[in-house]
C-alpha cells in the first residue's frame, strides 16, 4: 500500500515538473521573444529591450526555468506586469473564489446524482429509470455556460432573486456563498448527469452480487438492502469518479467565472491572456495543472484506502 | 444489423438529430434566407416572423441564417479535430500496443501529461501563444484528441494482440505493420468509431466554449458560442436570442452522443467509452 502510494506520488511530482516544463517551453521559448509578444510589434525597440531586462529575458532559458521553479517551490510567483503586484497575491485572492465554487459544484452534483442514480437502478427499465437517463443525456449535451446564461435569465433577470458578480468574502459568508449558488449549479449540471449514469451502473452491478440476494432472502427490506449493502459497495467506484470530477470542475470554472463575472482564477487567466501578462498566465496554467494532478493523486490514494483488492501501480 | 438499428430508438433519434445538423450545414452552403453577416436585414431584436423565422439580433442580422451557417462551423471543427486525433493518435496507440516496452511507457506518460491540462486549459494556453481564431482552437482540441485516441486505440489493440490470430500471423512471417493494418485496425475499428462520435460532440462543446470566451471563431463569421456571448450582453432587452444557439449546440451534442451510444450497442455492447473533458 505504502509503496503504491510512494510510486503514485513520484509520478505526481514527475508529471507536475513535466507540466511546468511544457508551460515554460510553450509560453517562453517557442514564441521567441515574450517581451515583443507582450508589447506588440508596434512597440519601440527601446521599450522591448527595457521589458526584456525587467523580465530577465537576457539570461539563458535554462537559468530562467530553474529560477522560476525554485521561486514556485517557495511560493514566489514573480510580479504581474499589468497589476504590478506579486502574482502570488493575485492567485491567493482569486483561488478563494475558485476553490469554494468547485467544491460547492461538487457537493451539488453529488447530492443530485447519487440519489438519482440509485432511484434509476432500483426502477430499472421503468418510467423512473427512463426519466433519469433522459435527464442524464440532456445534462451532458447542454453546455454549462449556456445553462449558466439560462439561470441568470431566470433567477437574476426574470425573478431577480440572485445577482450576478461576486460581493467578496468581506460582505459575509452568506453573501459570498449566495453569489456562488447559480454558478455552482451551472457547473454541476454536466457532472451530475455523468455521475447519475455511473451511479446507476455501479448500483446495478452491485445488485447482481450474491450477498445482495442473500440479504434479501434473509428478510431485509429493499430499502435496507439498498442502503446497507448496495450503496456502500457501489460507493467505491463512485467515489473515484467524484474525485476525478473535481479536477474537471476546477477547469470548468474558467468559463463559468466568465459567464457570472466572478473574480476567480479562471477569470484572472482569461484577463491575463487579453493583457498578454505572461507572468500571470504561466503561473495560473501551472497551478491549474498541478491541482488537477494532485486531485488525481488524492483519488488514487482514497481508492487504495477503501478498495480492499490488491494494488498495482 | 439494419433491423436492429431501426428498432434502436435512441440511435434513430441520434441519426435524425445529426442528420438535421448536417442538412442545415449543407443547405447553408448553397442558400440562406439572408446573408448571415449582413446587418440590418430587419429591425434589431425583431421577434420570430415569416420574414425572420428566429427573429433578428441586436445588429438586425437574421438569426436563422446565422444558426444554420454556424452548423457548418461546428461540423468543420468536429471533423478536423477528430481527424487530427485519429490520424496521429491511432498509429501511436497501436504502436505502443505492438512494441510495448519503453515506447509504451513514454507514450503513457505523455498521455498522462496531456490529461494534466484539461482540454479548455490547453486551448487557452495555445490561444495565449498563437492568438485567437478558428484554426488555433481546432488545433488545441485536436491535440487533446490525439491523447484520447492514443489511449483508446492502445487499450483496444492490446486486447486484440492478446488473441491468437495476430500471433499466428507473426509466426507466418508477416511484418508488424502488416499485422497492425490487416488484423489490428479492423478489429479496433468499432471502438474508434464510437469514440470518434463522442469526441465529435466534445469538440463541438469545446469550440462553442472557446468562441464564447472570444478565443475561437472570430466575428463576423457566425459561431454558436459567439452568438451566445452577444446574446448574453443583450439579454435584458431580448432574451430569446440567448435561447436558439444554445438549443442548437445541445441538440447537436445530444444527437452525437445518442449516435455514439447507439453505435456502441449495435457494434459491440462490451466497449467502454472513454469520457474526459
PDB file of C-alpha atoms in Angstrom, chain B residues 72-183:
ATOM      1  CA  UNK B  72     -21.006  24.420 -40.870  1.00  0.00           C
ATOM      2  CA  UNK B  73     -18.558  25.836 -38.376  1.00  0.00           C
ATOM      3  CA  UNK B  74     -19.300  23.190 -35.736  1.00  0.00           C
ATOM      4  CA  UNK B  75     -19.074  20.319 -38.212  1.00  0.00           C
ATOM      5  CA  UNK B  76     -15.799  21.613 -39.625  1.00  0.00           C
ATOM      6  CA  UNK B  77     -14.279  21.903 -36.136  1.00  0.00           C
ATOM      7  CA  UNK B  78     -15.520  18.432 -35.186  1.00  0.00           C
ATOM      8  CA  UNK B  79     -14.273  16.747 -38.355  1.00  0.00           C
ATOM      9  CA  UNK B  80     -10.806  18.327 -38.292  1.00  0.00           C
ATOM     10  CA  UNK B  81     -10.254  17.982 -34.536  1.00  0.00           C
ATOM     11  CA  UNK B  82     -11.348  14.321 -34.553  1.00  0.00           C
ATOM     12  CA  UNK B  83      -9.337  13.769 -37.762  1.00  0.00           C
ATOM     13  CA  UNK B  84      -6.164  15.080 -36.094  1.00  0.00           C
ATOM     14  CA  UNK B  85      -6.789  12.778 -33.138  1.00  0.00           C
ATOM     15  CA  UNK B  86      -7.365   9.726 -35.350  1.00  0.00           C
ATOM     16  CA  UNK B  87      -4.501  10.283 -37.790  1.00  0.00           C
ATOM     17  CA  UNK B  88      -1.877  10.898 -35.101  1.00  0.00           C
ATOM     18  CA  UNK B  89      -3.286   9.151 -32.035  1.00  0.00           C
ATOM     19  CA  UNK B  90      -4.236   5.767 -33.515  1.00  0.00           C
ATOM     20  CA  UNK B  91      -0.798   4.906 -35.015  1.00  0.00           C
ATOM     21  CA  UNK B  92       0.835   5.973 -31.725  1.00  0.00           C
ATOM     22  CA  UNK B  93      -1.553   3.857 -29.657  1.00  0.00           C
ATOM     23  CA  UNK B  94      -1.317   0.779 -31.899  1.00  0.00           C
ATOM     24  CA  UNK B  95       2.489   1.046 -31.992  1.00  0.00           C
ATOM     25  CA  UNK B  96       2.569   1.217 -28.172  1.00  0.00           C
ATOM     26  CA  UNK B  97       0.470  -1.952 -28.007  1.00  0.00           C
ATOM     27  CA  UNK B  98       2.628  -3.696 -30.620  1.00  0.00           C
ATOM     28  CA  UNK B  99       6.067  -2.835 -29.251  1.00  0.00           C
ATOM     29  CA  UNK B 100       5.286  -2.379 -25.510  1.00  0.00           C
ATOM     30  CA  UNK B 101       8.470  -1.652 -23.523  1.00  0.00           C
ATOM     31  CA  UNK B 102       9.895   1.854 -23.282  1.00  0.00           C
ATOM     32  CA  UNK B 103       7.851   3.160 -26.222  1.00  0.00           C
ATOM     33  CA  UNK B 104       4.636   2.218 -24.446  1.00  0.00           C
ATOM     34  CA  UNK B 105       5.927   3.742 -21.206  1.00  0.00           C
ATOM     35  CA  UNK B 106       6.868   7.044 -22.886  1.00  0.00           C
ATOM     36  CA  UNK B 107       3.527   7.292 -24.674  1.00  0.00           C
ATOM     37  CA  UNK B 108       1.675   6.533 -21.437  1.00  0.00           C
ATOM     38  CA  UNK B 109       3.498   9.337 -19.627  1.00  0.00           C
ATOM     39  CA  UNK B 110       2.856  11.773 -22.479  1.00  0.00           C
ATOM     40  CA  UNK B 111      -0.847  10.952 -22.458  1.00  0.00           C
ATOM     41  CA  UNK B 112      -0.923  11.454 -18.671  1.00  0.00           C
ATOM     42  CA  UNK B 113       0.797  14.790 -19.153  1.00  0.00           C
ATOM     43  CA  UNK B 114      -1.747  15.885 -21.772  1.00  0.00           C
ATOM     44  CA  UNK B 115      -4.575  14.978 -19.409  1.00  0.00           C
ATOM     45  CA  UNK B 116      -2.952  17.092 -16.677  1.00  0.00           C
ATOM     46  CA  UNK B 117      -4.099  20.014 -18.817  1.00  0.00           C
ATOM     47  CA  UNK B 118      -7.887  19.805 -19.216  1.00  0.00           C
ATOM     48  CA  UNK B 119      -8.901  20.481 -22.845  1.00  0.00           C
ATOM     49  CA  UNK B 120     -10.006  24.030 -22.132  1.00  0.00           C
ATOM     50  CA  UNK B 121      -6.693  24.832 -20.440  1.00  0.00           C
ATOM     51  CA  UNK B 122      -4.667  23.535 -23.409  1.00  0.00           C
ATOM     52  CA  UNK B 123      -6.856  25.592 -25.692  1.00  0.00           C
ATOM     53  CA  UNK B 124      -6.439  28.713 -23.577  1.00  0.00           C
ATOM     54  CA  UNK B 125      -2.655  28.263 -23.490  1.00  0.00           C
ATOM     55  CA  UNK B 126      -2.404  27.759 -27.258  1.00  0.00           C
ATOM     56  CA  UNK B 127      -4.575  30.789 -27.861  1.00  0.00           C
ATOM     57  CA  UNK B 128      -2.419  32.828 -25.485  1.00  0.00           C
ATOM     58  CA  UNK B 129       0.532  31.912 -27.652  1.00  0.00           C
ATOM     59  CA  UNK B 130      -0.851  31.967 -31.160  1.00  0.00           C
ATOM     60  CA  UNK B 131      -3.745  34.367 -30.857  1.00  0.00           C
ATOM     61  CA  UNK B 132      -7.472  33.668 -31.121  1.00  0.00           C
ATOM     62  CA  UNK B 133      -9.034  32.078 -34.197  1.00  0.00           C
ATOM     63  CA  UNK B 134     -10.848  29.036 -35.507  1.00  0.00           C
ATOM     64  CA  UNK B 135      -7.679  27.266 -36.699  1.00  0.00           C
ATOM     65  CA  UNK B 136      -5.901  27.590 -33.354  1.00  0.00           C
ATOM     66  CA  UNK B 137      -8.912  26.395 -31.414  1.00  0.00           C
ATOM     67  CA  UNK B 138      -9.231  23.350 -33.713  1.00  0.00           C
ATOM     68  CA  UNK B 139      -5.551  22.638 -33.155  1.00  0.00           C
ATOM     69  CA  UNK B 140      -5.961  22.833 -29.384  1.00  0.00           C
ATOM     70  CA  UNK B 141      -8.941  20.458 -29.391  1.00  0.00           C
ATOM     71  CA  UNK B 142      -7.070  18.199 -31.842  1.00  0.00           C
ATOM     72  CA  UNK B 143      -4.030  17.898 -29.535  1.00  0.00           C
ATOM     73  CA  UNK B 144      -6.284  16.735 -26.749  1.00  0.00           C
ATOM     74  CA  UNK B 145      -7.918  14.217 -29.107  1.00  0.00           C
ATOM     75  CA  UNK B 146      -4.513  12.763 -30.026  1.00  0.00           C
ATOM     76  CA  UNK B 147      -4.081  11.730 -26.382  1.00  0.00           C
ATOM     77  CA  UNK B 148      -7.626  10.331 -26.183  1.00  0.00           C
ATOM     78  CA  UNK B 149      -7.280   8.229 -29.349  1.00  0.00           C
ATOM     79  CA  UNK B 150      -3.776   7.072 -28.428  1.00  0.00           C
ATOM     80  CA  UNK B 151      -5.082   5.747 -25.139  1.00  0.00           C
ATOM     81  CA  UNK B 152      -8.257   4.184 -26.557  1.00  0.00           C
ATOM     82  CA  UNK B 153      -6.518   2.512 -29.520  1.00  0.00           C
ATOM     83  CA  UNK B 154      -3.718   1.238 -27.272  1.00  0.00           C
ATOM     84  CA  UNK B 155      -6.201  -0.395 -24.909  1.00  0.00           C
ATOM     85  CA  UNK B 156      -8.272  -1.913 -27.714  1.00  0.00           C
ATOM     86  CA  UNK B 157      -5.195  -3.053 -29.674  1.00  0.00           C
ATOM     87  CA  UNK B 158      -3.683  -4.714 -26.583  1.00  0.00           C
ATOM     88  CA  UNK B 159      -6.797  -6.865 -26.304  1.00  0.00           C
ATOM     89  CA  UNK B 160      -6.572  -7.881 -29.960  1.00  0.00           C
ATOM     90  CA  UNK B 161      -2.832  -8.603 -29.723  1.00  0.00           C
ATOM     91  CA  UNK B 162      -3.633 -10.923 -26.816  1.00  0.00           C
ATOM     92  CA  UNK B 163      -5.720 -13.154 -29.096  1.00  0.00           C
ATOM     93  CA  UNK B 164      -4.315 -15.946 -31.236  1.00  0.00           C
ATOM     94  CA  UNK B 165      -4.571 -14.702 -34.806  1.00  0.00           C
ATOM     95  CA  UNK B 166      -2.021 -11.842 -34.561  1.00  0.00           C
ATOM     96  CA  UNK B 167       0.455 -14.327 -33.078  1.00  0.00           C
ATOM     97  CA  UNK B 168      -0.333 -16.792 -35.858  1.00  0.00           C
ATOM     98  CA  UNK B 169       0.244 -14.055 -38.445  1.00  0.00           C
ATOM     99  CA  UNK B 170       3.581 -13.215 -36.805  1.00  0.00           C
ATOM    100  CA  UNK B 171       4.555 -16.904 -36.873  1.00  0.00           C
ATOM    101  CA  UNK B 172       3.696 -16.989 -40.571  1.00  0.00           C
ATOM    102  CA  UNK B 173       6.276 -14.285 -41.122  1.00  0.00           C
ATOM    103  CA  UNK B 174       4.054 -11.232 -41.585  1.00  0.00           C
ATOM    104  CA  UNK B 175       5.625  -7.867 -40.727  1.00  0.00           C
ATOM    105  CA  UNK B 176       4.468  -5.897 -37.676  1.00  0.00           C
ATOM    106  CA  UNK B 177       2.979  -3.055 -39.695  1.00  0.00           C
ATOM    107  CA  UNK B 178       1.213  -5.527 -41.968  1.00  0.00           C
ATOM    108  CA  UNK B 179      -0.357  -7.205 -38.918  1.00  0.00           C
ATOM    109  CA  UNK B 180      -1.305  -3.830 -37.458  1.00  0.00           C
ATOM    110  CA  UNK B 181      -3.066  -2.733 -40.649  1.00  0.00           C
ATOM    111  CA  UNK B 182      -4.686  -6.033 -41.676  1.00  0.00           C
ATOM    112  CA  UNK B 183      -5.542  -7.571 -38.337  1.00  0.00           C
TER     113      UNK B 183
END
